[in-house]
Amino acid sequence: MIDIGKYNELRFIKKTNAGLILTDGEKEVVLPYQHAPQDIELGDNLHVFVYIHSDGRLMATTETPLAMVDEFAFLEVVDTNEQGAFLDMGIGKDVFVPEREQKRPMKIGQKYVVFLYTDERNERITASSRLTDFIDQDSHDLEEGDEVSLLIFDESDLGYSAIINQQYAGLLYHNEVFEDLQPGDVRRGFVKKIREENKIDLSLQVIGFRHILDLKDSLMIELQENGGIINLGDKSSPEDIYNQLKISKKAFKKAIGSLYKERLVVVSDDSVKLVIKPADETAG
């Protein structure tokens, strides 16, 4: 069975004026010559993306789409009409967003986070910016501390809403984010807390003791690469710390506190310095 809006393994069975004919054994798909490998031979299998052309034919391409069916993606509007908007998929085939599926009216040249699906009536690839209709809100398999992939899709007074692992939604709080995030930004994140009704709090920093271990190693490397000194200390602003190290001030202070207890660094209001041990001590 051919999956429309996804990759398929199809066999090359013949040539026509329109292009190569590929099949899964039941249905035939046209691959235009400009997208066909030059060394293709009859009987070869091809890994192709399949979609429905405006004339109703099944079409294939070896180009890489910006998104596939059952995925969230950040796509640009290239055209609009009374029925809806058309988003660039990166393959010469635009995806349609019906007016009813637009959370806000879409404008040409703007980019939006959308979910791609196949319309049950005609099997065409369709998109929606009404994301909550496609987010799994009833259950999840996440645990606190898990590393996840985040796609930022909205901002509120509390913080930034993000799609987690292409399935769930969570929140990054403003007071724990030290960069200007925008819809469409992709970040590595971590599950900070799972609250009632499966609401998920997120962080851009590693959670727990492993976080401090990772930061200690990173800070030691930073010190060694900068002549044994970092021009950040107890009185440095959270913004300065994040701009240089991409971590929060709280995490920075925990990590340098741990290094200080091990007598590896000395800390002042505006700097952290490596402790230079005597040669006989380091040799032992």
PDB file of C-alpha atoms in Angstrom:
ATOM      1  CA  MET A   1       0.000   0.000   0.000  1.00  0.00           C
ATOM      2  CA  ILE A   2       1.392   3.404  -1.008  1.00  0.00           C
ATOM      3  CA  ASP A   3       1.722   5.990   1.765  1.00  0.00           C
ATOM      4  CA  ILE A   4       0.856   9.397   0.330  1.00  0.00           C
ATOM      5  CA  GLY A   5       2.900  12.213   1.810  1.00  0.00           C
ATOM      6  CA  LYS A   6       5.669   9.849   2.887  1.00  0.00           C
ATOM      7  CA  TYR A   7       8.604   7.910   1.458  1.00  0.00           C
ATOM      8  CA  ASN A   8       7.914   4.637  -0.350  1.00  0.00           C
ATOM      9  CA  GLU A   9      10.067   1.870  -1.823  1.00  0.00           C
ATOM     10  CA  LEU A  10       8.773   1.412  -5.377  1.00  0.00           C
ATOM     11  CA  ARG A  11       9.947  -0.670  -8.369  1.00  0.00           C
ATOM     12  CA  PHE A  12      10.683   0.833 -11.790  1.00  0.00           C
ATOM     13  CA  ILE A  13       8.640  -1.098 -14.389  1.00  0.00           C
ATOM     14  CA  LYS A  14       8.469   1.033 -17.577  1.00  0.00           C
ATOM     15  CA  LYS A  15       8.986   4.381 -19.282  1.00  0.00           C
ATOM     16  CA  THR A  16       6.335   6.756 -20.673  1.00  0.00           C
ATOM     17  CA  ASN A  17       6.328  10.264 -22.120  1.00  0.00           C
ATOM     18  CA  ALA A  18       5.441  11.630 -18.669  1.00  0.00           C
ATOM     19  CA  GLY A  19       8.291   9.848 -16.871  1.00  0.00           C
ATOM     20  CA  LEU A  20       9.251   6.568 -15.257  1.00  0.00           C
ATOM     21  CA  ILE A  21       6.459   4.367 -13.971  1.00  0.00           C
ATOM     22  CA  LEU A  22       6.995   2.975 -10.486  1.00  0.00           C
ATOM     23  CA  THR A  23       4.784   0.512  -8.642  1.00  0.00           C
ATOM     24  CA  ASP A  24       4.204  -1.148  -5.300  1.00  0.00           C
ATOM     25  CA  GLY A  25       2.641  -4.098  -7.111  1.00  0.00           C
ATOM     26  CA  GLU A  26      -0.843  -2.592  -7.152  1.00  0.00           C
ATOM     27  CA  LYS A  27      -0.783   1.113  -8.019  1.00  0.00           C
ATOM     28  CA  GLU A  28       1.381   2.989 -10.501  1.00  0.00           C
ATOM     29  CA  VAL A  29       3.222   6.238  -9.731  1.00  0.00           C
ATOM     30  CA  VAL A  30       4.841   8.677 -12.192  1.00  0.00           C
ATOM     31  CA  LEU A  31       8.395   9.845 -11.509  1.00  0.00           C
ATOM     32  CA  PRO A  32       9.250  12.797 -13.846  1.00  0.00           C
ATOM     33  CA  TYR A  33      12.506  12.319 -15.744  1.00  0.00           C
ATOM     34  CA  GLN A  34      14.136  15.381 -14.140  1.00  0.00           C
ATOM     35  CA  HIS A  35      13.911  13.635 -10.744  1.00  0.00           C
ATOM     36  CA  ALA A  36      15.039  10.197 -11.922  1.00  0.00           C
ATOM     37  CA  PRO A  37      18.572   8.819 -11.386  1.00  0.00           C
ATOM     38  CA  GLN A  38      20.493   8.579 -14.670  1.00  0.00           C
ATOM     39  CA  ASP A  39      21.694   5.031 -14.023  1.00  0.00           C
ATOM     40  CA  ILE A  40      18.249   3.616 -13.199  1.00  0.00           C
ATOM     41  CA  GLU A  41      17.424   0.235 -14.768  1.00  0.00           C
ATOM     42  CA  LEU A  42      14.189  -1.745 -15.134  1.00  0.00           C
ATOM     43  CA  GLY A  43      13.443  -3.673 -11.953  1.00  0.00           C
ATOM     44  CA  ASP A  44      15.394  -1.287  -9.692  1.00  0.00           C
ATOM     45  CA  ASN A  45      13.788  -0.124  -6.465  1.00  0.00           C
ATOM     46  CA  LEU A  46      13.687   3.585  -5.661  1.00  0.00           C
ATOM     47  CA  HIS A  47      13.169   5.422  -2.362  1.00  0.00           C
ATOM     48  CA  VAL A  48      10.760   8.223  -3.349  1.00  0.00           C
ATOM     49  CA  PHE A  49       8.330  10.696  -1.805  1.00  0.00           C
ATOM     50  CA  VAL A  50       4.780  10.271  -3.137  1.00  0.00           C
ATOM     51  CA  TYR A  51       2.029  12.883  -3.485  1.00  0.00           C
ATOM     52  CA  ILE A  52      -1.103  13.496  -5.561  1.00  0.00           C
ATOM     53  CA  HIS A  53      -0.729  15.908  -8.476  1.00  0.00           C
ATOM     54  CA  SER A  54      -3.359  18.581  -9.138  1.00  0.00           C
ATOM     55  CA  ASP A  55      -4.688  16.414 -11.985  1.00  0.00           C
ATOM     56  CA  GLY A  56      -5.231  13.476  -9.610  1.00  0.00           C
ATOM     57  CA  ARG A  57      -2.246  11.353 -10.671  1.00  0.00           C
ATOM     58  CA  LEU A  58       0.065   9.752  -8.142  1.00  0.00           C
ATOM     59  CA  MET A  59       3.449  11.445  -8.497  1.00  0.00           C
ATOM     60  CA  ALA A  60       6.880  10.712  -7.037  1.00  0.00           C
ATOM     61  CA  THR A  61      10.023  12.744  -6.460  1.00  0.00           C
ATOM     62  CA  THR A  62      13.554  12.050  -5.282  1.00  0.00           C
ATOM     63  CA  GLU A  63      13.733  15.608  -3.885  1.00  0.00           C
ATOM     64  CA  THR A  64      13.684  15.969  -0.112  1.00  0.00           C
ATOM     65  CA  PRO A  65      10.474  17.552   1.227  1.00  0.00           C
ATOM     66  CA  LEU A  66      10.592  20.024   4.107  1.00  0.00           C
ATOM     67  CA  ALA A  67       8.001  17.913   5.917  1.00  0.00           C
ATOM     68  CA  MET A  68       5.949  14.752   5.605  1.00  0.00           C
ATOM     69  CA  VAL A  69       2.454  13.669   6.590  1.00  0.00           C
ATOM     70  CA  ASP A  70       2.002  13.183  10.364  1.00  0.00           C
ATOM     71  CA  GLU A  71       4.704  15.759  11.112  1.00  0.00           C
ATOM     72  CA  PHE A  72       4.751  19.287  12.518  1.00  0.00           C
ATOM     73  CA  ALA A  73       6.801  21.728  10.436  1.00  0.00           C
ATOM     74  CA  PHE A  74       7.567  25.427   9.918  1.00  0.00           C
ATOM     75  CA  LEU A  75       6.567  26.337   6.356  1.00  0.00           C
ATOM     76  CA  GLU A  76       6.228  29.516   4.300  1.00  0.00           C
ATOM     77  CA  VAL A  77       3.049  30.740   2.606  1.00  0.00           C
ATOM     78  CA  VAL A  78       3.630  31.192  -1.137  1.00  0.00           C
ATOM     79  CA  ASP A  79       0.054  31.887  -2.261  1.00  0.00           C
ATOM     80  CA  THR A  80      -3.482  32.411  -0.963  1.00  0.00           C
ATOM     81  CA  ASN A  81      -7.015  32.416  -2.359  1.00  0.00           C
ATOM     82  CA  GLU A  82     -10.576  32.486  -1.015  1.00  0.00           C
ATOM     83  CA  GLN A  83     -10.388  28.806  -0.047  1.00  0.00           C
ATOM     84  CA  GLY A  84      -7.109  28.896   1.863  1.00  0.00           C
ATOM     85  CA  ALA A  85      -3.321  29.170   1.671  1.00  0.00           C
ATOM     86  CA  PHE A  86      -0.521  27.246  -0.027  1.00  0.00           C
ATOM     87  CA  LEU A  87       2.739  26.439   1.770  1.00  0.00           C
ATOM     88  CA  ASP A  88       6.082  25.592   0.186  1.00  0.00           C
ATOM     89  CA  MET A  89       7.080  21.952   0.760  1.00  0.00           C
ATOM     90  CA  GLY A  90      10.444  22.286  -0.976  1.00  0.00           C
ATOM     91  CA  ILE A  91       9.632  19.865  -3.807  1.00  0.00           C
ATOM     92  CA  GLY A  92       7.758  21.980  -6.334  1.00  0.00           C
ATOM     93  CA  LYS A  93       4.491  20.810  -4.787  1.00  0.00           C
ATOM     94  CA  ASP A  94       2.693  23.129  -2.357  1.00  0.00           C
ATOM     95  CA  VAL A  95       0.570  21.932   0.558  1.00  0.00           C
ATOM     96  CA  PHE A  96      -2.924  23.398   0.994  1.00  0.00           C
ATOM     97  CA  VAL A  97      -4.215  24.887   4.262  1.00  0.00           C
ATOM     98  CA  PRO A  98      -8.015  25.285   4.116  1.00  0.00           C
ATOM     99  CA  GLU A  99      -9.333  28.526   5.599  1.00  0.00           C
ATOM    100  CA  ARG A 100     -11.100  26.562   8.352  1.00  0.00           C
ATOM    101  CA  GLU A 101      -7.749  25.023   9.368  1.00  0.00           C
ATOM    102  CA  GLN A 102      -6.022  28.390   9.862  1.00  0.00           C
ATOM    103  CA  LYS A 103      -5.811  29.465  13.499  1.00  0.00           C
ATOM    104  CA  ARG A 104      -5.102  32.974  12.223  1.00  0.00           C
ATOM    105  CA  PRO A 105      -5.440  34.210   8.621  1.00  0.00           C
ATOM    106  CA  MET A 106      -2.246  33.317   6.778  1.00  0.00           C
ATOM    107  CA  LYS A 107      -0.285  35.865   4.759  1.00  0.00           C
ATOM    108  CA  ILE A 108       2.047  35.408   1.795  1.00  0.00           C
ATOM    109  CA  GLY A 109       5.704  35.492   2.834  1.00  0.00           C
ATOM    110  CA  GLN A 110       5.007  34.556   6.460  1.00  0.00           C
ATOM    111  CA  LYS A 111       5.967  31.191   7.987  1.00  0.00           C
ATOM    112  CA  TYR A 112       3.774  29.128  10.291  1.00  0.00           C
ATOM    113  CA  VAL A 113       4.053  25.957  12.350  1.00  0.00           C
ATOM    114  CA  VAL A 114       1.567  23.475  10.890  1.00  0.00           C
ATOM    115  CA  PHE A 115       0.663  19.795  11.052  1.00  0.00           C
ATOM    116  CA  LEU A 116       0.507  17.797   7.818  1.00  0.00           C
ATOM    117  CA  TYR A 117      -2.142  15.135   7.251  1.00  0.00           C
ATOM    118  CA  THR A 118      -4.001  13.501   4.353  1.00  0.00           C
ATOM    119  CA  ASP A 119      -7.525  14.702   3.655  1.00  0.00           C
ATOM    120  CA  GLU A 120      -9.852  11.707   4.078  1.00  0.00           C
ATOM    121  CA  ARG A 121     -12.015  12.812   1.145  1.00  0.00           C
ATOM    122  CA  ASN A 122      -9.343  12.994  -1.562  1.00  0.00           C
ATOM    123  CA  GLU A 123      -6.107  11.735   0.074  1.00  0.00           C
ATOM    124  CA  ARG A 124      -4.332  14.991  -0.785  1.00  0.00           C
ATOM    125  CA  ILE A 125      -1.650  16.330   1.554  1.00  0.00           C
ATOM    126  CA  THR A 126      -3.222  19.037   3.722  1.00  0.00           C
ATOM    127  CA  ALA A 127      -1.966  21.198   6.589  1.00  0.00           C
ATOM    128  CA  SER A 128      -3.455  22.878   9.650  1.00  0.00           C
ATOM    129  CA  SER A 129      -2.212  25.527  12.067  1.00  0.00           C
ATOM    130  CA  ARG A 130      -4.804  24.425  14.650  1.00  0.00           C
ATOM    131  CA  LEU A 131      -2.101  22.386  16.336  1.00  0.00           C
ATOM    132  CA  THR A 132      -3.960  21.345  19.486  1.00  0.00           C
ATOM    133  CA  ASP A 133      -6.209  19.144  17.326  1.00  0.00           C
ATOM    134  CA  PHE A 134      -3.180  17.002  16.469  1.00  0.00           C
ATOM    135  CA  ILE A 135      -1.203  16.970  19.735  1.00  0.00           C
ATOM    136  CA  ASP A 136      -1.486  13.872  21.925  1.00  0.00           C
ATOM    137  CA  GLN A 137      -2.837  15.350  25.166  1.00  0.00           C
ATOM    138  CA  ASP A 138      -4.239  12.232  26.848  1.00  0.00           C
ATOM    139  CA  SER A 139      -1.067  10.241  27.499  1.00  0.00           C
ATOM    140  CA  HIS A 140       2.667  10.189  26.928  1.00  0.00           C
ATOM    141  CA  ASP A 141       5.704   8.007  27.585  1.00  0.00           C
ATOM    142  CA  LEU A 142       7.955  10.768  28.943  1.00  0.00           C
ATOM    143  CA  GLU A 143       9.766  10.886  32.269  1.00  0.00           C
ATOM    144  CA  GLU A 144      11.322  13.782  34.143  1.00  0.00           C
ATOM    145  CA  GLY A 145      14.884  14.315  32.940  1.00  0.00           C
ATOM    146  CA  ASP A 146      14.291  12.877  29.457  1.00  0.00           C
ATOM    147  CA  GLU A 147      16.107  14.588  26.596  1.00  0.00           C
ATOM    148  CA  VAL A 148      13.650  15.654  23.886  1.00  0.00           C
ATOM    149  CA  SER A 149      13.453  17.540  20.594  1.00  0.00           C
ATOM    150  CA  LEU A 150      11.484  20.796  20.748  1.00  0.00           C
ATOM    151  CA  LEU A 151       9.762  22.814  18.022  1.00  0.00           C
ATOM    152  CA  ILE A 152       8.676  26.250  19.306  1.00  0.00           C
ATOM    153  CA  PHE A 153       5.194  27.146  18.061  1.00  0.00           C
ATOM    154  CA  ASP A 154       3.759  29.906  20.257  1.00  0.00           C
ATOM    155  CA  GLU A 155       4.508  32.440  22.999  1.00  0.00           C
ATOM    156  CA  SER A 156       2.319  33.519  25.920  1.00  0.00           C
ATOM    157  CA  ASP A 157       2.739  35.542  29.115  1.00  0.00           C
ATOM    158  CA  LEU A 158       4.052  32.401  30.840  1.00  0.00           C
ATOM    159  CA  GLY A 159       6.566  31.325  28.236  1.00  0.00           C
ATOM    160  CA  TYR A 160       7.099  29.421  25.003  1.00  0.00           C
ATOM    161  CA  SER A 161       4.929  26.505  23.912  1.00  0.00           C
ATOM    162  CA  ALA A 162       6.781  23.709  22.141  1.00  0.00           C
ATOM    163  CA  ILE A 163       5.999  20.498  20.293  1.00  0.00           C
ATOM    164  CA  ILE A 164       7.852  17.625  22.007  1.00  0.00           C
ATOM    165  CA  ASN A 165       9.216  14.799  19.837  1.00  0.00           C
ATOM    166  CA  GLN A 166       6.599  15.527  17.154  1.00  0.00           C
ATOM    167  CA  GLN A 167       3.851  14.265  19.501  1.00  0.00           C
ATOM    168  CA  TYR A 168       3.228  16.209  22.685  1.00  0.00           C
ATOM    169  CA  ALA A 169       3.222  19.812  23.908  1.00  0.00           C
ATOM    170  CA  GLY A 170       5.041  21.466  26.787  1.00  0.00           C
ATOM    171  CA  LEU A 171       6.053  24.846  28.160  1.00  0.00           C
ATOM    172  CA  LEU A 172       9.371  26.667  28.580  1.00  0.00           C
ATOM    173  CA  TYR A 173       8.941  29.400  31.210  1.00  0.00           C
ATOM    174  CA  HIS A 174      10.157  32.900  30.350  1.00  0.00           C
ATOM    175  CA  ASN A 175      12.229  33.247  33.519  1.00  0.00           C
ATOM    176  CA  GLU A 176      14.200  30.101  32.630  1.00  0.00           C
ATOM    177  CA  VAL A 177      14.948  31.023  29.002  1.00  0.00           C
ATOM    178  CA  PHE A 178      17.815  33.381  28.233  1.00  0.00           C
ATOM    179  CA  GLU A 179      17.459  33.782  24.500  1.00  0.00           C
ATOM    180  CA  ASP A 180      14.859  35.181  22.132  1.00  0.00           C
ATOM    181  CA  LEU A 181      12.960  32.186  20.818  1.00  0.00           C
ATOM    182  CA  GLN A 182      10.670  32.373  17.802  1.00  0.00           C
ATOM    183  CA  PRO A 183       8.034  30.045  16.308  1.00  0.00           C
ATOM    184  CA  GLY A 184       9.823  27.502  14.139  1.00  0.00           C
ATOM    185  CA  ASP A 185      12.974  27.376  16.281  1.00  0.00           C
ATOM    186  CA  VAL A 186      14.176  23.834  16.981  1.00  0.00           C
ATOM    187  CA  ARG A 187      16.036  23.139  20.229  1.00  0.00           C
ATOM    188  CA  ARG A 188      17.298  20.263  22.319  1.00  0.00           C
ATOM    189  CA  GLY A 189      15.336  20.269  25.563  1.00  0.00           C
ATOM    190  CA  PHE A 190      14.634  18.290  28.701  1.00  0.00           C
ATOM    191  CA  VAL A 191      11.512  17.321  30.618  1.00  0.00           C
ATOM    192  CA  LYS A 192      11.689  19.301  33.851  1.00  0.00           C
ATOM    193  CA  LYS A 193       8.419  18.331  35.503  1.00  0.00           C
ATOM    194  CA  ILE A 194       5.247  16.422  34.671  1.00  0.00           C
ATOM    195  CA  ARG A 195       2.272  18.035  36.370  1.00  0.00           C
ATOM    196  CA  GLU A 196      -1.387  17.065  36.756  1.00  0.00           C
ATOM    197  CA  GLU A 197      -3.368  16.309  33.603  1.00  0.00           C
ATOM    198  CA  ASN A 198      -0.101  15.407  31.838  1.00  0.00           C
ATOM    199  CA  LYS A 199       1.033  19.036  31.565  1.00  0.00           C
ATOM    200  CA  ILE A 200       4.760  19.109  30.835  1.00  0.00           C
ATOM    201  CA  ASP A 201       7.264  21.729  32.014  1.00  0.00           C
ATOM    202  CA  LEU A 202      10.398  21.938  29.898  1.00  0.00           C
ATOM    203  CA  SER A 203      13.956  23.200  30.224  1.00  0.00           C
ATOM    204  CA  LEU A 204      16.736  23.965  27.762  1.00  0.00           C
ATOM    205  CA  GLN A 205      19.267  22.737  30.344  1.00  0.00           C
ATOM    206  CA  VAL A 206      19.966  19.180  31.470  1.00  0.00           C
ATOM    207  CA  ILE A 207      17.994  18.288  34.603  1.00  0.00           C
ATOM    208  CA  GLY A 208      19.372  16.965  37.898  1.00  0.00           C
ATOM    209  CA  PHE A 209      22.798  15.834  39.097  1.00  0.00           C
ATOM    210  CA  ARG A 210      23.885  14.768  35.601  1.00  0.00           C
ATOM    211  CA  HIS A 211      23.444  18.408  34.619  1.00  0.00           C
ATOM    212  CA  ILE A 212      26.038  19.525  37.156  1.00  0.00           C
ATOM    213  CA  LEU A 213      28.477  16.829  36.069  1.00  0.00           C
ATOM    214  CA  ASP A 214      28.082  17.881  32.432  1.00  0.00           C
ATOM    215  CA  LEU A 215      28.484  21.557  33.318  1.00  0.00           C
ATOM    216  CA  LYS A 216      31.579  20.905  35.415  1.00  0.00           C
ATOM    217  CA  ASP A 217      33.239  19.212  32.451  1.00  0.00           C
ATOM    218  CA  SER A 218      32.152  22.013  30.109  1.00  0.00           C
ATOM    219  CA  LEU A 219      33.418  24.732  32.442  1.00  0.00           C
ATOM    220  CA  MET A 220      36.770  23.003  32.877  1.00  0.00           C
ATOM    221  CA  ILE A 221      37.157  22.851  29.085  1.00  0.00           C
ATOM    222  CA  GLU A 222      36.131  26.516  28.817  1.00  0.00           C
ATOM    223  CA  LEU A 223      38.723  27.475  31.464  1.00  0.00           C
ATOM    224  CA  GLN A 224      41.488  25.476  29.805  1.00  0.00           C
ATOM    225  CA  GLU A 225      40.727  26.998  26.401  1.00  0.00           C
ATOM    226  CA  ASN A 226      40.742  30.547  27.829  1.00  0.00           C
ATOM    227  CA  GLY A 227      44.043  30.553  29.690  1.00  0.00           C
ATOM    228  CA  GLY A 228      42.587  29.365  32.975  1.00  0.00           C
ATOM    229  CA  ILE A 229      40.047  32.164  33.452  1.00  0.00           C
ATOM    230  CA  ILE A 230      36.405  32.906  32.664  1.00  0.00           C
ATOM    231  CA  ASN A 231      35.314  36.525  33.050  1.00  0.00           C
ATOM    232  CA  LEU A 232      32.091  35.581  34.806  1.00  0.00           C
ATOM    233  CA  GLY A 233      31.507  35.372  38.551  1.00  0.00           C
ATOM    234  CA  ASP A 234      29.051  35.641  41.435  1.00  0.00           C
ATOM    235  CA  LYS A 235      27.905  39.142  40.434  1.00  0.00           C
ATOM    236  CA  SER A 236      27.615  38.504  36.703  1.00  0.00           C
ATOM    237  CA  SER A 237      24.161  39.024  35.207  1.00  0.00           C
ATOM    238  CA  PRO A 238      22.081  36.023  34.033  1.00  0.00           C
ATOM    239  CA  GLU A 239      22.158  37.497  30.517  1.00  0.00           C
ATOM    240  CA  ASP A 240      25.985  37.688  30.421  1.00  0.00           C
ATOM    241  CA  ILE A 241      26.276  34.120  31.695  1.00  0.00           C
ATOM    242  CA  TYR A 242      23.815  32.794  29.147  1.00  0.00           C
ATOM    243  CA  ASN A 243      25.354  34.762  26.249  1.00  0.00           C
ATOM    244  CA  GLN A 244      28.765  33.242  26.941  1.00  0.00           C
ATOM    245  CA  LEU A 245      27.965  29.756  28.242  1.00  0.00           C
ATOM    246  CA  LYS A 246      24.328  29.136  27.209  1.00  0.00           C
ATOM    247  CA  ILE A 247      23.324  28.131  30.770  1.00  0.00           C
ATOM    248  CA  SER A 248      21.300  29.792  33.528  1.00  0.00           C
ATOM    249  CA  LYS A 249      22.943  31.684  36.390  1.00  0.00           C
ATOM    250  CA  LYS A 250      21.553  29.129  38.848  1.00  0.00           C
ATOM    251  CA  ALA A 251      23.184  26.255  36.945  1.00  0.00           C
ATOM    252  CA  PHE A 252      26.436  28.246  36.614  1.00  0.00           C
ATOM    253  CA  LYS A 253      26.636  28.867  40.355  1.00  0.00           C
ATOM    254  CA  LYS A 254      25.958  25.209  41.162  1.00  0.00           C
ATOM    255  CA  ALA A 255      28.682  24.040  38.797  1.00  0.00           C
ATOM    256  CA  ILE A 256      31.351  26.516  39.940  1.00  0.00           C
ATOM    257  CA  GLY A 257      30.368  25.796  43.563  1.00  0.00           C
ATOM    258  CA  SER A 258      31.069  22.130  42.981  1.00  0.00           C
ATOM    259  CA  LEU A 259      34.428  22.923  41.315  1.00  0.00           C
ATOM    260  CA  TYR A 260      35.295  25.258  44.202  1.00  0.00           C
ATOM    261  CA  LYS A 261      34.614  22.523  46.784  1.00  0.00           C
ATOM    262  CA  GLU A 262      37.024  20.277  44.888  1.00  0.00           C
ATOM    263  CA  ARG A 263      39.593  23.115  45.059  1.00  0.00           C
ATOM    264  CA  LEU A 264      39.838  23.249  41.299  1.00  0.00           C
ATOM    265  CA  VAL A 265      38.894  26.930  40.963  1.00  0.00           C
ATOM    266  CA  VAL A 266      38.776  30.203  42.842  1.00  0.00           C
ATOM    267  CA  VAL A 267      35.723  32.398  42.394  1.00  0.00           C
ATOM    268  CA  SER A 268      35.342  36.182  42.638  1.00  0.00           C
ATOM    269  CA  ASP A 269      32.534  38.612  41.830  1.00  0.00           C
ATOM    270  CA  ASP A 270      33.536  38.796  38.178  1.00  0.00           C
ATOM    271  CA  SER A 271      35.732  35.802  37.382  1.00  0.00           C
ATOM    272  CA  VAL A 272      36.452  32.099  37.819  1.00  0.00           C
ATOM    273  CA  LYS A 273      40.097  30.985  37.743  1.00  0.00           C
ATOM    274  CA  LEU A 274      41.705  27.580  37.617  1.00  0.00           C
ATOM    275  CA  VAL A 275      43.796  26.656  40.634  1.00  0.00           C
ATOM    276  CA  ILE A 276      47.374  26.013  39.532  1.00  0.00           C
ATOM    277  CA  LYS A 277      48.595  23.034  41.559  1.00  0.00           C
ATOM    278  CA  PRO A 278      52.276  22.545  42.466  1.00  0.00           C
ATOM    279  CA  ALA A 279      54.189  20.329  40.042  1.00  0.00           C
ATOM    280  CA  ASP A 280      54.917  17.631  42.659  1.00  0.00           C
ATOM    281  CA  GLU A 281      51.204  17.413  43.537  1.00  0.00           C
ATOM    282  CA  THR A 282      50.038  17.077  39.919  1.00  0.00           C
ATOM    283  CA  ALA A 283      52.754  14.484  39.237  1.00  0.00           C
ATOM    284  CA  GLY A 284      51.462  12.230  41.966  1.00  0.00           C
TER     285      GLY A 284
END
